[in-house]
Amino acid sequence: MSDDAKPKKKKGGGMKMILLIVIAMVVGGAGAAGGLYAAGFFTHKEEGPKEDPNKPVLVLAGESAEEVAKAHGGGGEGGEGGKGGGSGHQPLPAGVHIPAKGIDLPVPANPSAYQATYFQLQTPFTSNMSDTDAFAQISIAVSTYYDMRVIEAIKTHETAIRSQVLMMLAQQPVEALSTPEGKKALQGKIRTIINDILKQKTGYGGVDNVYFTNFVIQ
């Protein structure tokens, strides 16, 4: 058999194969890129909700409320003057919004895991009673499971706190304050007053309890 009888190879077959391989690679690459895009690989990941750096944080048992406050930018006393009177107040990050009425900081579900800090208000509260010539004189202390910024806020805004507590105290009948139930109810009212003022002035409450260190009705 002569060489002329051998089948001739088709021209361009190799080029077609190469083109098909290149096309497959391009399509495959586009599909992979589309998959990565759908998975968010090329998109900017949205950050979680930002938290106000001025928000007091819980203090774990054994920690120092002062050191925790300093670690979060607090720890200094400041004068009166709106929200964040303390020197550790920081500007709010973009996207952080505090309701006009402020935020109640929750009491921890397991208080034994956290450090309670106590603060005694030095000057007693003295007020006439609503239905008699008698007067009440009480001394109070407060406690918080949050860092020292709560106590510093109480010191800074003590004038507003004293004013509201005295007005409330003047409205109480002497009989109500003569019973354990009445005294307990009064503790709750004072706690609410203090937290409401702290929320108004700093954005956050944080007082867990109020204690009577002296209670006299004459």
mmCIF file of C-alpha atoms in Angstrom:
data_model
loop_
_atom_site.group_PDB
_atom_site.id
_atom_site.type_symbol
_atom_site.label_atom_id
_atom_site.label_comp_id
_atom_site.label_asym_id
_atom_site.label_seq_id
_atom_site.Cartn_x
_atom_site.Cartn_y
_atom_site.Cartn_z
ATOM 1 C CA MET A 1 0.000 0.000 0.000
ATOM 2 C CA SER A 2 1.352 3.385 -1.012
ATOM 3 C CA ASP A 3 1.684 6.359 1.242
ATOM 4 C CA ASP A 4 -1.130 8.063 -0.685
ATOM 5 C CA ALA A 5 -3.558 5.517 0.695
ATOM 6 C CA LYS A 6 -3.007 6.515 4.332
ATOM 7 C CA PRO A 7 -5.817 8.690 5.845
ATOM 8 C CA LYS A 8 -4.836 12.296 6.094
ATOM 9 C CA LYS A 9 -5.144 14.044 9.466
ATOM 10 C CA LYS A 10 -7.713 16.790 9.540
ATOM 11 C CA LYS A 11 -6.155 20.197 9.831
ATOM 12 C CA GLY A 12 -7.263 22.327 12.714
ATOM 13 C CA GLY A 13 -8.331 19.461 14.985
ATOM 14 C CA GLY A 14 -5.631 20.244 17.509
ATOM 15 C CA MET A 15 -6.555 23.905 17.589
ATOM 16 C CA LYS A 16 -10.208 23.090 18.252
ATOM 17 C CA MET A 17 -9.242 20.906 21.154
ATOM 18 C CA ILE A 18 -7.086 23.659 22.613
ATOM 19 C CA LEU A 19 -9.924 26.185 22.228
ATOM 20 C CA LEU A 20 -12.362 23.834 23.946
ATOM 21 C CA ILE A 21 -9.969 23.402 26.876
ATOM 22 C CA VAL A 22 -9.460 27.168 27.189
ATOM 23 C CA ILE A 23 -13.225 27.806 27.067
ATOM 24 C CA ALA A 24 -13.822 25.146 29.730
ATOM 25 C CA MET A 25 -11.214 26.737 31.961
ATOM 26 C CA VAL A 26 -12.730 30.188 31.505
ATOM 27 C CA VAL A 27 -16.275 28.951 32.220
ATOM 28 C CA GLY A 28 -15.100 26.947 35.193
ATOM 29 C CA GLY A 29 -13.179 29.909 36.559
ATOM 30 C CA ALA A 30 -16.196 32.158 36.161
ATOM 31 C CA GLY A 31 -18.363 29.609 37.965
ATOM 32 C CA ALA A 32 -15.905 29.343 40.803
ATOM 33 C CA ALA A 33 -15.680 33.116 41.071
ATOM 34 C CA GLY A 34 -19.464 33.332 41.069
ATOM 35 C CA GLY A 35 -19.598 30.770 43.847
ATOM 36 C CA LEU A 36 -17.078 32.707 45.915
ATOM 37 C CA TYR A 37 -19.002 35.932 45.333
ATOM 38 C CA ALA A 38 -22.258 34.286 46.372
ATOM 39 C CA ALA A 39 -20.536 33.070 49.510
ATOM 40 C CA GLY A 40 -19.490 36.615 50.281
ATOM 41 C CA PHE A 41 -15.777 36.114 49.595
ATOM 42 C CA PHE A 42 -15.492 39.332 47.586
ATOM 43 C CA THR A 43 -18.045 41.332 49.539
ATOM 44 C CA HIS A 44 -17.320 43.480 52.591
ATOM 45 C CA LYS A 45 -18.371 41.641 55.698
ATOM 46 C CA GLU A 46 -20.758 43.663 57.800
ATOM 47 C CA GLU A 47 -19.632 44.077 61.378
ATOM 48 C CA GLY A 48 -21.918 43.159 64.246
ATOM 49 C CA PRO A 49 -23.799 45.821 66.204
ATOM 50 C CA LYS A 50 -21.382 48.288 67.754
ATOM 51 C CA GLU A 51 -21.481 48.885 71.490
ATOM 52 C CA ASP A 52 -21.159 52.196 73.271
ATOM 53 C CA PRO A 53 -17.678 52.340 74.870
ATOM 54 C CA ASN A 54 -19.220 54.340 77.730
ATOM 55 C CA LYS A 55 -21.553 51.506 78.714
ATOM 56 C CA PRO A 56 -20.547 50.096 82.128
ATOM 57 C CA VAL A 57 -19.612 46.414 82.067
ATOM 58 C CA LEU A 58 -20.077 43.661 84.621
ATOM 59 C CA VAL A 59 -17.202 43.038 87.026
ATOM 60 C CA LEU A 60 -16.308 39.385 87.540
ATOM 61 C CA ALA A 61 -15.795 38.107 91.078
ATOM 62 C CA GLY A 62 -12.278 38.945 92.228
ATOM 63 C CA GLU A 63 -11.817 41.784 89.736
ATOM 64 C CA SER A 64 -11.477 45.456 90.638
ATOM 65 C CA ALA A 65 -14.335 47.731 89.600
ATOM 66 C CA GLU A 66 -11.839 50.587 89.213
ATOM 67 C CA GLU A 67 -9.454 48.612 87.018
ATOM 68 C CA VAL A 68 -12.285 47.373 84.811
ATOM 69 C CA ALA A 69 -13.509 50.963 84.369
ATOM 70 C CA LYS A 70 -9.996 52.144 83.456
ATOM 71 C CA ALA A 71 -9.625 49.319 80.947
ATOM 72 C CA HIS A 72 -12.737 50.606 79.188
ATOM 73 C CA GLY A 73 -11.697 54.256 79.193
ATOM 74 C CA GLY A 74 -13.397 55.333 82.421
ATOM 75 C CA GLY A 75 -12.237 55.833 85.954
ATOM 76 C CA GLY A 76 -12.285 59.616 86.236
ATOM 77 C CA GLU A 77 -14.695 61.909 88.003
ATOM 78 C CA GLY A 78 -16.234 64.756 86.117
ATOM 79 C CA GLY A 79 -18.500 67.680 86.772
ATOM 80 C CA GLU A 80 -22.142 68.090 85.984
ATOM 81 C CA GLY A 81 -22.942 68.560 82.367
ATOM 82 C CA GLY A 82 -25.094 66.172 80.421
ATOM 83 C CA LYS A 83 -24.435 62.616 79.436
ATOM 84 C CA GLY A 84 -21.107 61.153 80.364
ATOM 85 C CA GLY A 85 -20.094 63.731 82.935
ATOM 86 C CA GLY A 86 -17.023 61.665 83.858
ATOM 87 C CA SER A 87 -13.693 62.384 82.192
ATOM 88 C CA GLY A 88 -13.681 58.870 80.702
ATOM 89 C CA HIS A 89 -16.612 59.629 78.403
ATOM 90 C CA GLN A 90 -15.931 58.759 74.773
ATOM 91 C CA PRO A 91 -17.794 59.861 71.621
ATOM 92 C CA LEU A 92 -20.416 57.410 70.427
ATOM 93 C CA PRO A 93 -19.283 55.228 67.489
ATOM 94 C CA ALA A 94 -21.199 55.632 64.244
ATOM 95 C CA GLY A 95 -24.393 53.596 64.313
ATOM 96 C CA VAL A 96 -24.704 53.484 68.107
ATOM 97 C CA HIS A 97 -27.980 54.914 69.376
ATOM 98 C CA ILE A 98 -29.040 55.302 73.003
ATOM 99 C CA PRO A 99 -32.798 55.750 73.595
ATOM 100 C CA ALA A 100 -33.803 59.096 75.060
ATOM 101 C CA LYS A 101 -34.905 57.394 78.283
ATOM 102 C CA GLY A 102 -31.630 55.509 78.581
ATOM 103 C CA ILE A 103 -30.995 51.798 79.073
ATOM 104 C CA ASP A 104 -31.536 49.639 82.154
ATOM 105 C CA LEU A 105 -28.491 47.461 82.770
ATOM 106 C CA PRO A 106 -29.794 43.993 83.719
ATOM 107 C CA VAL A 107 -29.036 42.326 87.028
ATOM 108 C CA PRO A 108 -26.840 39.260 86.310
ATOM 109 C CA ALA A 109 -28.614 35.910 86.394
ATOM 110 C CA ASN A 110 -25.852 34.510 88.607
ATOM 111 C CA PRO A 111 -24.844 37.331 90.992
ATOM 112 C CA SER A 112 -22.310 35.155 92.821
ATOM 113 C CA ALA A 113 -20.150 35.150 89.677
ATOM 114 C CA TYR A 114 -19.757 38.934 89.813
ATOM 115 C CA GLN A 115 -18.209 41.471 92.154
ATOM 116 C CA ALA A 116 -20.599 43.779 94.000
ATOM 117 C CA THR A 117 -19.334 47.301 94.674
ATOM 118 C CA TYR A 118 -20.888 49.349 97.493
ATOM 119 C CA PHE A 119 -21.051 53.107 97.878
ATOM 120 C CA GLN A 120 -22.302 55.092 100.868
ATOM 121 C CA LEU A 121 -23.861 58.497 100.228
ATOM 122 C CA GLN A 122 -22.317 60.530 103.014
ATOM 123 C CA THR A 123 -25.048 63.076 103.795
ATOM 124 C CA PRO A 124 -28.343 61.747 105.253
ATOM 125 C CA PHE A 125 -31.704 62.552 103.657
ATOM 126 C CA THR A 126 -33.949 64.515 106.020
ATOM 127 C CA SER A 127 -37.550 65.407 105.192
ATOM 128 C CA ASN A 128 -40.887 66.162 106.840
ATOM 129 C CA MET A 129 -43.603 63.544 106.380
ATOM 130 C CA SER A 130 -46.720 64.209 104.322
ATOM 131 C CA ASP A 131 -49.387 63.819 107.022
ATOM 132 C CA THR A 132 -47.710 64.798 110.298
ATOM 133 C CA ASP A 133 -45.177 67.071 111.921
ATOM 134 C CA ALA A 134 -42.771 64.140 112.191
ATOM 135 C CA PHE A 135 -39.720 63.952 109.982
ATOM 136 C CA ALA A 136 -37.651 61.113 108.597
ATOM 137 C CA GLN A 137 -33.883 60.977 108.403
ATOM 138 C CA ILE A 138 -32.349 58.166 106.380
ATOM 139 C CA SER A 139 -28.864 57.291 105.242
ATOM 140 C CA ILE A 140 -28.441 55.071 102.211
ATOM 141 C CA ALA A 141 -25.816 53.029 100.398
ATOM 142 C CA VAL A 142 -26.083 51.505 96.936
ATOM 143 C CA SER A 143 -24.598 48.461 95.245
ATOM 144 C CA THR A 144 -23.779 47.637 91.633
ATOM 145 C CA TYR A 145 -22.321 44.650 89.792
ATOM 146 C CA TYR A 146 -21.003 46.972 87.099
ATOM 147 C CA ASP A 147 -17.721 48.834 86.937
ATOM 148 C CA MET A 148 -16.798 52.015 88.777
ATOM 149 C CA ARG A 149 -18.396 54.266 86.158
ATOM 150 C CA VAL A 150 -21.769 53.656 87.848
ATOM 151 C CA ILE A 151 -20.456 54.911 91.199
ATOM 152 C CA GLU A 152 -18.694 57.859 89.543
ATOM 153 C CA ALA A 153 -21.972 58.791 87.844
ATOM 154 C CA ILE A 154 -23.770 58.745 91.216
ATOM 155 C CA LYS A 155 -21.109 61.067 92.664
ATOM 156 C CA THR A 156 -21.314 63.389 89.668
ATOM 157 C CA HIS A 157 -25.117 63.623 89.683
ATOM 158 C CA GLU A 158 -25.740 63.368 93.444
ATOM 159 C CA THR A 159 -27.426 66.790 93.520
ATOM 160 C CA ALA A 160 -30.139 65.666 91.102
ATOM 161 C CA ILE A 161 -30.504 62.367 92.963
ATOM 162 C CA ARG A 162 -30.875 64.069 96.366
ATOM 163 C CA SER A 163 -33.490 66.469 95.040
ATOM 164 C CA GLN A 164 -35.690 63.693 93.614
ATOM 165 C CA VAL A 165 -35.332 61.443 96.672
ATOM 166 C CA LEU A 166 -36.247 64.262 99.078
ATOM 167 C CA MET A 167 -39.345 65.201 97.061
ATOM 168 C CA MET A 168 -40.453 61.579 97.038
ATOM 169 C CA LEU A 169 -39.718 61.165 100.750
ATOM 170 C CA ALA A 170 -41.863 64.203 101.617
ATOM 171 C CA GLN A 171 -44.860 62.508 100.000
ATOM 172 C CA GLN A 172 -44.659 59.366 102.153
ATOM 173 C CA PRO A 173 -47.083 58.911 105.084
ATOM 174 C CA VAL A 174 -45.379 58.079 108.364
ATOM 175 C CA GLU A 175 -47.439 54.876 108.765
ATOM 176 C CA ALA A 176 -46.050 53.471 105.519
ATOM 177 C CA LEU A 177 -42.467 53.918 106.630
ATOM 178 C CA SER A 178 -43.108 52.366 110.027
ATOM 179 C CA THR A 179 -43.481 48.827 108.624
ATOM 180 C CA PRO A 180 -40.883 46.498 107.071
ATOM 181 C CA GLU A 181 -42.992 46.335 103.921
ATOM 182 C CA GLY A 182 -43.075 50.128 103.713
ATOM 183 C CA LYS A 183 -39.311 50.385 104.140
ATOM 184 C CA LYS A 184 -38.760 47.755 101.444
ATOM 185 C CA ALA A 185 -41.084 49.641 99.085
ATOM 186 C CA LEU A 186 -39.120 52.824 99.815
ATOM 187 C CA GLN A 187 -35.880 51.052 98.867
ATOM 188 C CA GLY A 188 -37.377 50.175 95.497
ATOM 189 C CA LYS A 189 -38.560 53.751 94.912
ATOM 190 C CA ILE A 190 -35.108 55.182 95.690
ATOM 191 C CA ARG A 191 -33.431 52.621 93.441
ATOM 192 C CA THR A 192 -35.769 53.585 90.587
ATOM 193 C CA ILE A 193 -35.064 57.300 91.120
ATOM 194 C CA ILE A 194 -31.293 56.788 91.056
ATOM 195 C CA ASN A 195 -31.346 54.585 87.951
ATOM 196 C CA ASP A 196 -33.724 56.940 86.125
ATOM 197 C CA ILE A 197 -31.399 59.898 86.765
ATOM 198 C CA LEU A 198 -28.335 57.904 85.721
ATOM 199 C CA LYS A 199 -30.090 56.857 82.509
ATOM 200 C CA GLN A 200 -31.047 60.465 81.811
ATOM 201 C CA LYS A 201 -27.551 61.810 82.504
ATOM 202 C CA THR A 202 -25.282 59.023 81.251
ATOM 203 C CA GLY A 203 -27.529 56.735 79.199
ATOM 204 C CA TYR A 204 -27.299 53.788 81.611
ATOM 205 C CA GLY A 205 -28.588 52.688 85.011
ATOM 206 C CA GLY A 206 -26.674 50.011 86.885
ATOM 207 C CA VAL A 207 -27.710 50.272 90.559
ATOM 208 C CA ASP A 208 -28.683 46.811 91.785
ATOM 209 C CA ASN A 209 -29.916 47.606 95.283
ATOM 210 C CA VAL A 210 -30.366 50.333 97.895
ATOM 211 C CA TYR A 211 -29.584 49.802 101.583
ATOM 212 C CA PHE A 212 -30.587 51.821 104.665
ATOM 213 C CA THR A 213 -27.611 52.401 106.907
ATOM 214 C CA ASN A 214 -29.636 54.653 109.207
ATOM 215 C CA PHE A 215 -33.406 55.128 109.462
ATOM 216 C CA VAL A 216 -34.976 57.460 112.010
ATOM 217 C CA ILE A 217 -38.523 58.846 112.232
ATOM 218 C CA GLN A 218 -39.143 61.495 114.917
#
